[in-house]
Amino acid sequence: MSNPGVITLASLRNVGRNINRLDIEDNIGEAIHVHLNSLRLDFSVEEFLGMADEFIQAALSLDVFQKYQLEKLDPHFLFEMSDLIKDIRRVEMKTCRLGNLKSLVRVRVPKIGDVMLSRRIKYSPAYRFLEGGGGSFAEYVQHNYPGVDNVSRLEKLRDSIKENGYSPEFGYIVLFGDQKFIRDGQHRAAILASLGGLDQEIPVMVFHFAGNRWRLKPYRQVAKAFIKKAAVYGIRQVKNVLRSLGIG
Amino acid sequence: MSYYERRAISEVFEILNASKVPYLLLRNTGDELPDHLGWGKDIDILVRHQDGIKLRRVLLKNKLIQVRHPLHNDVKLYGVHQFEMFKTQNQVLLDVNYEIAVRSLDRGQWIPLDQVIQLSAWEKSRMVDIGGVSVPVLGSEDLWVCTLARCVFDKKVFSSWHCQALAGLLPLVDLGDVEGKLSLIFFKYTDRLLDLAKKGEYQKIFDDYVSFKDY
């Protein structure tokens, strides 16, 4: 029988050419299982964290992030962008106007489902919440910090920034290439905007990549989802008509 | 809050007893049976899967109707059979389980407890009186283990009633037996779990368990 106290730490399919399945599970009290295709590796917590450190050292030795400290980047963000890491060509610091940056917000579109849309900072749920506009921020489903509610997380970060300022200690806001979408640090951006206004110039970290896989096209995603939904609906209608005609 | 009448509850157990299909009452939370089972709540029983067809025949013959189980779409793993639900003419709901199962922590999938616990449930069952009807229930050790597992995995919280029930039962159980069964669910966390239970610190168990790292 399986351990019911299992928490999936990561689950990936079709990674590169050779990995069909990569699942990492924490079986509380028992072991951490790494499932690599049909092979299972068992680790104690200490062994697993030791292996993770080795991977970090390997990444550092590759100098992928150049002189910038890997450990200052949010691990969830690193996981989300892991497929792009090998395409990084240059990392630089720039300044830009806070009000020009855009958040990526998950929006539920009726009959289509969840899509990511871009919003200027002043229209982002976090900023509106901080400005007393209420809104959906408290209910916004965030996946990266289970057990921590959005409001507590935001308020704790705001208190930290008030005390310590926006400093490299807590990580920079990250952009990719020439796009103004905030890839990491949306809450930090909302807090800075709330505290100091949208016109302030702030330092951001910009990753430059080879190729175009990094480029986001949020409205294309919405259009694709809509077309798919319409196609499914259309096919269903055609099938209903055929059925009523006694065909198929 | 409205409750089912005692007579309606007794009738369910009379039908089950008359069927000669072996069954066990899985829980009696808050001692709600026979007089305080809230309208819309169900009676949870355990039946062996090989007796499922016979049970269904008997229940339908006694004018119960089969209704769609509210957890019909939940994912069941490692051989957990589909739950089934029946409704009496008095609208009492009977929830039929074929394994003692709990929800996995992150994906809420139903996973059966170890086979040792499944077998023990039948071997160590005992009879209690519910509304004047003799009803087979889990033995004390299995009841303690299953109640605790349910609080951790299904509920993710220990209600005051559950804390009282567990605390009240703990002095009466064979701790060696309980420890052996807990280790099949909680593995290296078992010692710490028992330690918290003996101190009556049930409310600490869930958070302590999910942050446990000594394995």
CSV table of C-alpha atoms in Angstrom, one decimal:
chain,number,residue,atom,x,y,z
A,1,MET,CA,0.0,0.0,0.0
A,2,SER,CA,1.2,3.5,-0.7
A,3,ASN,CA,2.0,6.2,1.9
A,4,PRO,CA,-1.0,8.6,2.0
A,5,GLY,CA,1.3,11.3,3.3
A,6,VAL,CA,2.6,12.0,-0.1
A,7,ILE,CA,3.3,15.5,-1.4
A,8,THR,CA,4.3,16.0,-5.1
A,9,LEU,CA,7.2,18.3,-5.2
A,10,ALA,CA,7.5,18.3,-9.0
A,11,SER,CA,5.9,16.5,-11.9
A,12,LEU,CA,7.2,16.9,-15.4
A,13,ARG,CA,6.5,15.0,-18.6
A,14,ASN,CA,8.6,14.8,-21.9
A,15,VAL,CA,11.6,16.7,-20.7
A,16,GLY,CA,14.0,16.8,-23.6
A,17,ARG,CA,14.5,13.7,-25.7
A,18,ASN,CA,15.1,11.0,-23.0
A,19,ILE,CA,12.9,11.8,-20.1
A,20,ASN,CA,9.2,10.8,-20.4
A,21,ARG,CA,8.5,11.1,-16.7
A,22,LEU,CA,10.1,13.0,-13.9
A,23,ASP,CA,8.1,13.0,-10.6
A,24,ILE,CA,9.5,14.0,-7.2
A,25,GLU,CA,7.4,13.0,-4.2
A,26,ASP,CA,7.9,13.6,-0.6
A,27,ASN,CA,6.5,10.5,1.2
A,28,ILE,CA,6.4,12.0,4.7
A,29,GLY,CA,8.1,9.7,7.3
A,30,GLU,CA,9.4,7.4,4.6
A,31,ALA,CA,11.6,8.8,1.9
A,32,ILE,CA,11.7,11.2,-1.0
A,33,HIS,CA,11.1,9.3,-4.2
A,34,VAL,CA,12.5,10.5,-7.6
A,35,HIS,CA,10.7,8.7,-10.4
A,36,LEU,CA,12.8,9.0,-13.6
A,37,ASN,CA,11.0,7.1,-16.4
A,38,SER,CA,10.6,3.6,-14.9
A,39,LEU,CA,13.4,4.0,-12.4
A,40,ARG,CA,12.7,5.0,-8.8
A,41,LEU,CA,15.4,6.5,-6.5
A,42,ASP,CA,14.8,6.8,-2.8
A,43,PHE,CA,16.4,9.6,-0.8
A,44,SER,CA,16.4,10.7,2.8
A,45,VAL,CA,15.5,14.4,3.2
A,46,GLU,CA,19.2,15.1,4.0
A,47,GLU,CA,20.4,13.2,0.9
A,48,PHE,CA,17.8,14.9,-1.3
A,49,LEU,CA,18.8,18.4,-0.1
A,50,GLY,CA,22.4,17.4,-0.5
A,51,MET,CA,21.8,16.5,-4.1
A,52,ALA,CA,19.9,19.8,-4.6
A,53,ASP,CA,23.0,21.6,-3.3
A,54,GLU,CA,25.1,19.7,-5.8
A,55,PHE,CA,22.8,20.8,-8.7
A,56,ILE,CA,23.1,24.4,-7.5
A,57,GLN,CA,26.9,24.2,-7.4
A,58,ALA,CA,26.8,22.7,-10.9
A,59,ALA,CA,24.6,25.6,-12.1
A,60,LEU,CA,26.9,28.1,-10.5
A,61,SER,CA,30.0,26.5,-12.1
A,62,LEU,CA,28.3,26.9,-15.5
A,63,ASP,CA,28.0,30.6,-14.7
A,64,VAL,CA,24.6,30.6,-16.2
A,65,PHE,CA,23.5,33.6,-14.1
A,66,GLN,CA,26.9,35.2,-14.4
A,67,LYS,CA,27.8,37.3,-11.4
A,68,TYR,CA,24.3,37.3,-10.0
A,69,GLN,CA,23.5,35.1,-7.0
A,70,LEU,CA,21.4,32.1,-7.9
A,71,GLU,CA,20.2,31.8,-4.3
A,72,LYS,CA,18.6,35.3,-4.5
A,73,LEU,CA,16.2,34.1,-7.2
A,74,ASP,CA,12.9,32.6,-6.0
A,75,PRO,CA,13.1,28.8,-6.4
A,76,HIS,CA,9.6,28.6,-7.8
A,77,PHE,CA,10.5,31.2,-10.4
A,78,LEU,CA,13.7,29.1,-11.3
A,79,PHE,CA,11.5,26.0,-11.6
A,80,GLU,CA,9.1,27.8,-13.9
A,81,MET,CA,11.8,29.1,-16.2
A,82,SER,CA,14.0,26.0,-15.9
A,83,ASP,CA,13.5,25.1,-19.6
A,84,LEU,CA,14.9,28.5,-20.6
A,85,ILE,CA,18.0,28.4,-18.4
A,86,LYS,CA,20.2,26.9,-21.1
A,87,ASP,CA,19.2,29.7,-23.5
A,88,ILE,CA,20.4,32.5,-21.2
A,89,ARG,CA,23.1,34.6,-23.0
A,90,ARG,CA,23.3,37.7,-20.8
A,91,VAL,CA,22.1,39.1,-17.5
A,92,GLU,CA,22.1,42.8,-16.9
A,93,MET,CA,20.8,45.3,-14.5
A,94,LYS,CA,18.7,48.2,-15.8
A,95,THR,CA,16.5,50.9,-14.5
A,96,CYS,CA,13.0,51.5,-15.7
A,97,ARG,CA,9.8,53.3,-14.8
A,98,LEU,CA,7.7,51.2,-12.5
A,99,GLY,CA,4.4,52.3,-14.1
A,100,ASN,CA,5.6,50.9,-17.4
A,101,LEU,CA,5.8,47.3,-16.1
A,102,LYS,CA,3.0,44.8,-16.6
A,103,SER,CA,1.8,42.0,-14.3
A,104,LEU,CA,0.6,38.7,-15.6
A,105,VAL,CA,-2.7,37.9,-13.9
A,106,ARG,CA,-4.7,34.7,-14.1
A,107,VAL,CA,-8.2,35.5,-15.1
A,108,ARG,CA,-11.1,33.1,-15.3
A,109,VAL,CA,-12.8,33.6,-18.7
A,110,PRO,CA,-16.4,32.2,-18.7
A,111,LYS,CA,-16.7,29.1,-20.8
A,112,ILE,CA,-12.9,29.1,-21.6
A,113,GLY,CA,-11.2,28.7,-18.3
A,114,ASP,CA,-8.1,30.3,-16.8
A,115,VAL,CA,-5.9,32.4,-19.0
A,116,MET,CA,-2.9,34.7,-18.2
A,117,LEU,CA,-3.5,38.3,-19.2
A,118,SER,CA,-1.3,41.3,-18.8
A,119,ARG,CA,-2.2,44.3,-16.6
A,120,ARG,CA,-0.3,47.4,-15.9
A,121,ILE,CA,0.9,47.5,-12.3
A,122,LYS,CA,-1.9,50.0,-11.3
A,123,TYR,CA,-4.5,47.5,-12.4
A,124,SER,CA,-2.9,44.5,-10.8
A,125,PRO,CA,-4.9,42.7,-8.0
A,126,ALA,CA,-2.0,43.2,-5.5
A,127,TYR,CA,-1.7,46.9,-6.2
A,128,ARG,CA,-5.4,47.5,-6.0
A,129,PHE,CA,-5.5,45.6,-2.7
A,130,LEU,CA,-2.7,47.7,-1.3
A,131,GLU,CA,-4.5,50.9,-2.4
A,132,GLY,CA,-7.6,49.8,-0.5
A,133,GLY,CA,-9.5,48.9,-3.6
A,134,GLY,CA,-10.3,45.4,-2.3
A,135,GLY,CA,-11.0,43.3,-5.3
A,136,SER,CA,-10.2,39.7,-5.9
A,137,PHE,CA,-6.6,39.6,-4.4
A,138,ALA,CA,-7.5,37.8,-1.2
A,139,GLU,CA,-9.2,35.0,-3.2
A,140,TYR,CA,-6.7,34.9,-6.1
A,141,VAL,CA,-5.5,31.3,-6.2
A,142,GLN,CA,-1.7,31.2,-6.0
A,143,HIS,CA,0.0,27.9,-6.3
A,144,ASN,CA,3.6,28.6,-5.1
A,145,TYR,CA,3.2,28.9,-1.4
A,146,PRO,CA,0.7,26.2,-0.1
A,147,GLY,CA,-0.7,27.0,3.3
A,148,VAL,CA,0.2,30.7,3.0
A,149,ASP,CA,-2.6,33.1,2.1
A,150,ASN,CA,-2.0,35.9,-0.4
A,151,VAL,CA,-2.8,38.7,2.1
A,152,SER,CA,-0.3,37.5,4.7
A,153,ARG,CA,2.4,37.0,2.1
A,154,LEU,CA,1.9,40.5,0.7
A,155,GLU,CA,1.8,42.2,4.0
A,156,LYS,CA,4.9,40.4,5.3
A,157,LEU,CA,6.8,41.5,2.1
A,158,ARG,CA,5.6,45.0,2.4
A,159,ASP,CA,6.8,45.3,6.0
A,160,SER,CA,10.1,43.9,5.0
A,161,ILE,CA,10.5,46.4,2.1
A,162,LYS,CA,9.5,49.3,4.4
A,163,GLU,CA,12.2,48.2,6.8
A,164,ASN,CA,14.9,47.2,4.5
A,165,GLY,CA,14.1,48.9,1.2
A,166,TYR,CA,14.1,47.2,-2.2
A,167,SER,CA,17.4,45.5,-2.1
A,168,PRO,CA,19.3,42.7,-3.8
A,169,GLU,CA,19.0,40.8,-0.5
A,170,PHE,CA,15.4,40.0,-1.3
A,171,GLY,CA,15.8,39.6,-5.1
A,172,TYR,CA,15.2,41.9,-7.9
A,173,ILE,CA,12.2,42.3,-10.2
A,174,VAL,CA,13.0,40.2,-13.2
A,175,LEU,CA,12.1,40.9,-16.9
A,176,PHE,CA,12.9,38.9,-20.0
A,177,GLY,CA,14.4,40.6,-23.1
A,178,ASP,CA,12.6,43.7,-24.3
A,179,GLN,CA,9.2,42.8,-22.8
A,180,LYS,CA,7.8,44.7,-19.9
A,181,PHE,CA,6.1,41.7,-18.3
A,182,ILE,CA,7.3,41.0,-14.8
A,183,ARG,CA,8.5,37.4,-14.7
A,184,ASP,CA,9.3,37.5,-11.0
A,185,GLY,CA,8.5,40.1,-8.4
A,186,GLN,CA,5.0,41.2,-9.1
A,187,HIS,CA,4.3,41.6,-5.4
A,188,ARG,CA,7.4,43.6,-4.9
A,189,ALA,CA,6.5,45.8,-7.9
A,190,ALA,CA,3.0,46.4,-6.5
A,191,ILE,CA,4.4,47.3,-3.0
A,192,LEU,CA,7.0,49.7,-4.4
A,193,ALA,CA,4.3,51.4,-6.5
A,194,SER,CA,2.0,51.7,-3.5
A,195,LEU,CA,4.8,53.1,-1.3
A,196,GLY,CA,6.6,55.4,-3.8
A,197,GLY,CA,4.3,55.9,-6.7
A,198,LEU,CA,4.3,54.7,-10.3
A,199,ASP,CA,6.7,57.2,-11.7
A,200,GLN,CA,9.8,56.1,-9.8
A,201,GLU,CA,12.7,54.5,-11.7
A,202,ILE,CA,13.7,51.2,-10.2
A,203,PRO,CA,16.5,48.7,-10.8
A,204,VAL,CA,15.4,45.5,-12.5
A,205,MET,CA,17.2,42.4,-13.6
A,206,VAL,CA,16.9,41.5,-17.3
A,207,PHE,CA,17.6,38.1,-18.7
A,208,HIS,CA,18.5,38.0,-22.4
A,209,PHE,CA,18.0,34.7,-24.2
A,210,ALA,CA,19.0,33.1,-27.5
A,211,GLY,CA,16.0,32.5,-29.8
A,212,ASN,CA,12.4,33.4,-29.0
A,213,ARG,CA,11.1,30.7,-26.8
A,214,TRP,CA,11.1,33.1,-23.9
A,215,ARG,CA,8.7,35.6,-25.6
A,216,LEU,CA,5.2,35.8,-24.1
A,217,LYS,CA,2.1,36.4,-26.2
A,218,PRO,CA,-0.7,36.4,-23.7
A,219,TYR,CA,-3.5,37.5,-26.1
A,220,ARG,CA,-2.5,34.8,-28.6
A,221,GLN,CA,-3.0,32.3,-25.7
A,222,VAL,CA,-6.5,33.7,-25.1
A,223,ALA,CA,-7.3,33.6,-28.8
A,224,LYS,CA,-6.1,30.0,-29.1
A,225,ALA,CA,-8.2,29.0,-26.1
A,226,PHE,CA,-11.3,30.7,-27.6
A,227,ILE,CA,-10.8,29.1,-31.0
A,228,LYS,CA,-10.4,25.7,-29.4
A,229,LYS,CA,-13.5,26.2,-27.4
A,230,ALA,CA,-15.4,27.3,-30.4
A,231,ALA,CA,-14.1,24.4,-32.5
A,232,VAL,CA,-15.2,21.9,-29.8
A,233,TYR,CA,-18.6,23.6,-29.5
A,234,GLY,CA,-18.9,23.6,-33.3
A,235,ILE,CA,-18.0,19.9,-33.6
A,236,ARG,CA,-20.5,19.0,-30.9
A,237,GLN,CA,-23.3,21.0,-32.7
A,238,VAL,CA,-22.5,19.2,-35.9
A,239,LYS,CA,-22.6,15.8,-34.2
A,240,ASN,CA,-26.0,16.7,-32.6
A,241,VAL,CA,-27.4,17.6,-36.0
A,242,LEU,CA,-26.1,14.4,-37.6
A,243,ARG,CA,-27.5,12.4,-34.8
A,244,SER,CA,-30.9,13.9,-35.2
A,245,LEU,CA,-30.7,13.1,-38.9
A,246,GLY,CA,-29.9,9.5,-37.9
A,247,ILE,CA,-26.4,9.7,-39.3
A,248,GLY,CA,-23.4,8.5,-37.3
B,1,MET,CA,-30.9,21.3,12.7
B,2,SER,CA,-33.2,18.4,11.9
B,3,TYR,CA,-32.3,14.8,12.6
B,4,TYR,CA,-33.4,11.4,11.3
B,5,GLU,CA,-35.8,9.6,13.6
B,6,ARG,CA,-34.3,6.8,15.7
B,7,ARG,CA,-36.6,4.3,14.0
B,8,ALA,CA,-35.3,5.2,10.5
B,9,ILE,CA,-31.7,4.6,11.7
B,10,SER,CA,-32.5,1.3,13.4
B,11,GLU,CA,-34.3,0.1,10.3
B,12,VAL,CA,-31.0,0.4,8.3
B,13,PHE,CA,-29.2,-1.8,10.8
B,14,GLU,CA,-32.0,-4.3,10.9
B,15,ILE,CA,-31.9,-4.6,7.1
B,16,LEU,CA,-28.1,-5.0,7.2
B,17,ASN,CA,-28.2,-7.6,10.0
B,18,ALA,CA,-31.0,-9.6,8.3
B,19,SER,CA,-29.1,-9.6,5.0
B,20,LYS,CA,-26.3,-11.8,6.6
B,21,VAL,CA,-23.8,-9.8,4.6
B,22,PRO,CA,-20.9,-9.1,6.9
B,23,TYR,CA,-20.4,-5.4,7.5
B,24,LEU,CA,-18.9,-2.9,9.9
B,25,LEU,CA,-20.0,0.5,11.0
B,26,LEU,CA,-16.9,2.6,10.3
B,27,ARG,CA,-17.6,5.6,12.6
B,28,ASN,CA,-20.1,7.2,14.9
B,29,THR,CA,-18.8,10.7,15.0
B,30,GLY,CA,-20.1,12.7,17.9
B,31,ASP,CA,-22.2,9.7,19.0
B,32,GLU,CA,-24.7,11.0,16.4
B,33,LEU,CA,-26.2,7.6,16.0
B,34,PRO,CA,-29.0,6.8,16.6
B,35,ASP,CA,-30.7,10.1,17.6
B,36,HIS,CA,-28.5,12.9,16.2
B,37,LEU,CA,-27.6,12.1,12.7
B,38,GLY,CA,-28.2,15.4,10.9
B,39,TRP,CA,-30.5,15.4,7.8
B,40,GLY,CA,-28.3,14.8,4.8
B,41,LYS,CA,-25.5,13.1,6.6
B,42,ASP,CA,-24.8,9.4,6.0
B,43,ILE,CA,-24.1,6.2,7.8
B,44,ASP,CA,-20.6,4.8,6.7
B,45,ILE,CA,-20.2,1.1,6.5
B,46,LEU,CA,-17.4,-1.2,5.4
B,47,VAL,CA,-18.3,-4.3,3.3
B,48,ARG,CA,-16.0,-6.8,1.6
B,49,HIS,CA,-16.0,-6.2,-2.1
B,50,GLN,CA,-16.9,-9.9,-2.9
B,51,ASP,CA,-20.2,-9.3,-0.9
B,52,GLY,CA,-21.0,-6.1,-2.8
B,53,ILE,CA,-23.4,-7.7,-5.3
B,54,LYS,CA,-25.3,-9.6,-2.6
B,55,LEU,CA,-25.6,-6.4,-0.5
B,56,ARG,CA,-26.9,-4.4,-3.4
B,57,ARG,CA,-29.5,-7.1,-4.2
B,58,VAL,CA,-30.7,-7.1,-0.5
B,59,LEU,CA,-30.8,-3.3,-0.3
B,60,LEU,CA,-32.7,-2.9,-3.5
B,61,LYS,CA,-35.1,-5.7,-2.4
B,62,ASN,CA,-35.7,-3.7,0.8
B,63,LYS,CA,-36.7,-0.7,-1.3
B,64,LEU,CA,-33.5,1.3,-0.9
B,65,ILE,CA,-32.5,3.1,-4.1
B,66,GLN,CA,-29.0,3.5,-5.3
B,67,VAL,CA,-27.9,7.2,-5.8
B,68,ARG,CA,-24.8,8.7,-7.3
B,69,HIS,CA,-22.1,8.9,-4.6
B,70,PRO,CA,-21.0,12.5,-4.1
B,71,LEU,CA,-17.4,11.4,-4.4
B,72,HIS,CA,-18.0,9.4,-7.5
B,73,ASN,CA,-15.5,11.4,-9.6
B,74,ASP,CA,-12.7,11.3,-7.0
B,75,VAL,CA,-9.6,9.4,-8.0
B,76,LYS,CA,-9.2,6.1,-6.2
B,77,LEU,CA,-5.8,4.4,-6.2
B,78,TYR,CA,-4.2,1.1,-5.4
B,79,GLY,CA,-7.4,-0.9,-5.7
B,80,VAL,CA,-9.8,1.3,-3.8
B,81,HIS,CA,-13.2,0.4,-5.2
B,82,GLN,CA,-15.8,2.9,-6.1
B,83,PHE,CA,-17.9,4.1,-3.2
B,84,GLU,CA,-21.6,3.4,-3.4
B,85,MET,CA,-24.5,5.2,-1.8
B,86,PHE,CA,-28.0,4.0,-1.1
B,87,LYS,CA,-31.1,5.9,0.2
B,88,THR,CA,-33.9,4.4,2.3
B,89,GLN,CA,-37.5,5.3,2.0
B,90,ASN,CA,-37.0,7.5,5.0
B,91,GLN,CA,-34.2,9.3,3.1
B,92,VAL,CA,-31.4,7.9,5.3
B,93,LEU,CA,-28.2,7.7,3.3
B,94,LEU,CA,-26.0,4.6,3.5
B,95,ASP,CA,-22.4,5.1,2.3
B,96,VAL,CA,-20.8,1.7,1.4
B,97,ASN,CA,-17.0,1.5,1.4
B,98,TYR,CA,-15.1,-1.6,0.3
B,99,GLU,CA,-11.8,-0.5,1.8
B,100,ILE,CA,-10.8,1.7,4.7
B,101,ALA,CA,-9.2,4.6,2.7
B,102,VAL,CA,-7.9,8.1,3.3
B,103,ARG,CA,-7.2,11.0,1.0
B,104,SER,CA,-3.6,11.6,0.0
B,105,LEU,CA,-2.3,14.9,1.2
B,106,ASP,CA,-1.8,16.9,-1.9
B,107,ARG,CA,-4.0,15.5,-4.6
B,108,GLY,CA,-6.9,14.2,-2.5
B,109,GLN,CA,-6.8,10.8,-4.1
B,110,TRP,CA,-8.2,7.9,-2.1
B,111,ILE,CA,-5.5,5.5,-0.9
B,112,PRO,CA,-6.3,2.3,1.1
B,113,LEU,CA,-4.7,1.9,4.5
B,114,ASP,CA,-2.3,-1.0,4.8
B,115,GLN,CA,-3.6,-4.5,4.3
B,116,VAL,CA,-2.8,-5.3,7.9
B,117,ILE,CA,-5.3,-2.7,9.0
B,118,GLN,CA,-7.9,-3.9,6.5
B,119,LEU,CA,-7.7,-7.5,7.8
B,120,SER,CA,-7.6,-6.4,11.5
B,121,ALA,CA,-10.8,-4.4,11.0
B,122,TRP,CA,-12.7,-7.6,10.3
B,123,GLU,CA,-10.8,-9.8,12.8
B,124,LYS,CA,-11.1,-7.5,15.8
B,125,SER,CA,-14.6,-6.1,15.2
B,126,ARG,CA,-16.9,-5.9,18.2
B,127,MET,CA,-20.6,-5.5,18.8
B,128,VAL,CA,-22.3,-2.4,20.2
B,129,ASP,CA,-25.9,-1.4,20.7
B,130,ILE,CA,-27.2,1.4,18.5
B,131,GLY,CA,-30.9,2.2,19.0
B,132,GLY,CA,-31.6,-1.2,20.4
B,133,VAL,CA,-29.9,-3.0,17.5
B,134,SER,CA,-26.6,-4.9,17.8
B,135,VAL,CA,-24.2,-3.4,15.3
B,136,PRO,CA,-20.6,-4.6,14.4
B,137,VAL,CA,-18.0,-1.8,14.7
B,138,LEU,CA,-14.2,-1.5,14.5
B,139,GLY,CA,-12.2,-2.8,17.5
B,140,SER,CA,-10.8,-0.1,19.8
B,141,GLU,CA,-7.3,-0.1,18.3
B,142,ASP,CA,-8.5,0.0,14.7
B,143,LEU,CA,-11.0,2.7,15.6
B,144,TRP,CA,-8.3,4.8,17.2
B,145,VAL,CA,-5.9,4.4,14.3
B,146,CYS,CA,-8.6,5.0,11.7
B,147,THR,CA,-10.0,8.0,13.5
B,148,LEU,CA,-6.6,9.6,13.8
B,149,ALA,CA,-5.7,8.9,10.2
B,150,ARG,CA,-9.0,10.4,9.1
B,151,CYS,CA,-8.3,13.6,11.1
B,152,VAL,CA,-4.8,13.9,9.5
B,153,PHE,CA,-5.6,13.1,5.9
B,154,ASP,CA,-9.3,13.6,5.3
B,155,LYS,CA,-10.0,16.5,7.6
B,156,LYS,CA,-6.5,18.0,8.1
B,157,VAL,CA,-7.7,19.1,11.5
B,158,PHE,CA,-8.7,17.5,14.9
B,159,SER,CA,-12.1,18.7,16.0
B,160,SER,CA,-12.8,18.9,19.7
B,161,TRP,CA,-15.0,15.8,19.5
B,162,HIS,CA,-12.3,13.8,17.8
B,163,CYS,CA,-9.7,15.0,20.4
B,164,GLN,CA,-12.0,13.9,23.2
B,165,ALA,CA,-12.8,10.6,21.5
B,166,LEU,CA,-9.1,9.8,20.9
B,167,ALA,CA,-8.0,10.8,24.3
B,168,GLY,CA,-10.8,8.8,25.9
B,169,LEU,CA,-9.9,5.7,23.9
B,170,LEU,CA,-6.1,5.8,24.2
B,171,PRO,CA,-5.9,4.4,27.7
B,172,LEU,CA,-8.0,1.4,26.7
B,173,VAL,CA,-6.0,0.3,23.6
B,174,ASP,CA,-3.1,-2.1,23.2
B,175,LEU,CA,-0.4,0.5,22.5
B,176,GLY,CA,1.8,-2.1,20.8
B,177,ASP,CA,-0.9,-3.0,18.4
B,178,VAL,CA,-1.6,0.7,17.7
B,179,GLU,CA,2.0,1.6,17.3
B,180,GLY,CA,2.5,-1.2,14.7
B,181,LYS,CA,-0.5,-0.1,12.7
B,182,LEU,CA,0.5,3.6,12.9
B,183,SER,CA,3.9,2.8,11.6
B,184,LEU,CA,2.3,1.4,8.4
B,185,ILE,CA,0.7,4.8,7.8
B,186,PHE,CA,3.1,7.3,9.4
B,187,PHE,CA,6.5,5.4,9.2
B,188,LYS,CA,9.2,7.3,11.0
B,189,TYR,CA,6.8,9.9,12.3
B,190,THR,CA,5.1,7.3,14.5
B,191,ASP,CA,7.1,7.8,17.7
B,192,ARG,CA,6.5,11.6,17.6
B,193,LEU,CA,2.9,11.1,16.8
B,194,LEU,CA,2.3,8.8,19.7
B,195,ASP,CA,4.2,11.2,21.9
B,196,LEU,CA,1.9,14.1,21.0
B,197,ALA,CA,-1.1,11.8,21.4
B,198,LYS,CA,-0.1,10.7,24.9
B,199,LYS,CA,0.3,14.4,25.8
B,200,GLY,CA,-3.1,15.1,24.4
B,201,GLU,CA,-1.6,17.6,21.9
B,202,TYR,CA,-3.7,16.4,19.0
B,203,GLN,CA,-4.1,20.0,17.6
B,204,LYS,CA,-0.3,20.1,17.0
B,205,ILE,CA,-0.2,16.8,15.0
B,206,PHE,CA,-1.0,18.0,11.5
B,207,ASP,CA,1.4,20.9,11.3
B,208,ASP,CA,4.1,18.9,13.0
B,209,TYR,CA,3.6,16.0,10.6
B,210,VAL,CA,3.8,18.0,7.4
B,211,SER,CA,6.9,19.7,8.6
B,212,PHE,CA,8.6,16.5,9.8
B,213,LYS,CA,12.0,16.0,8.2
B,214,ASP,CA,13.8,13.2,10.2
B,215,TYR,CA,13.7,10.5,7.6
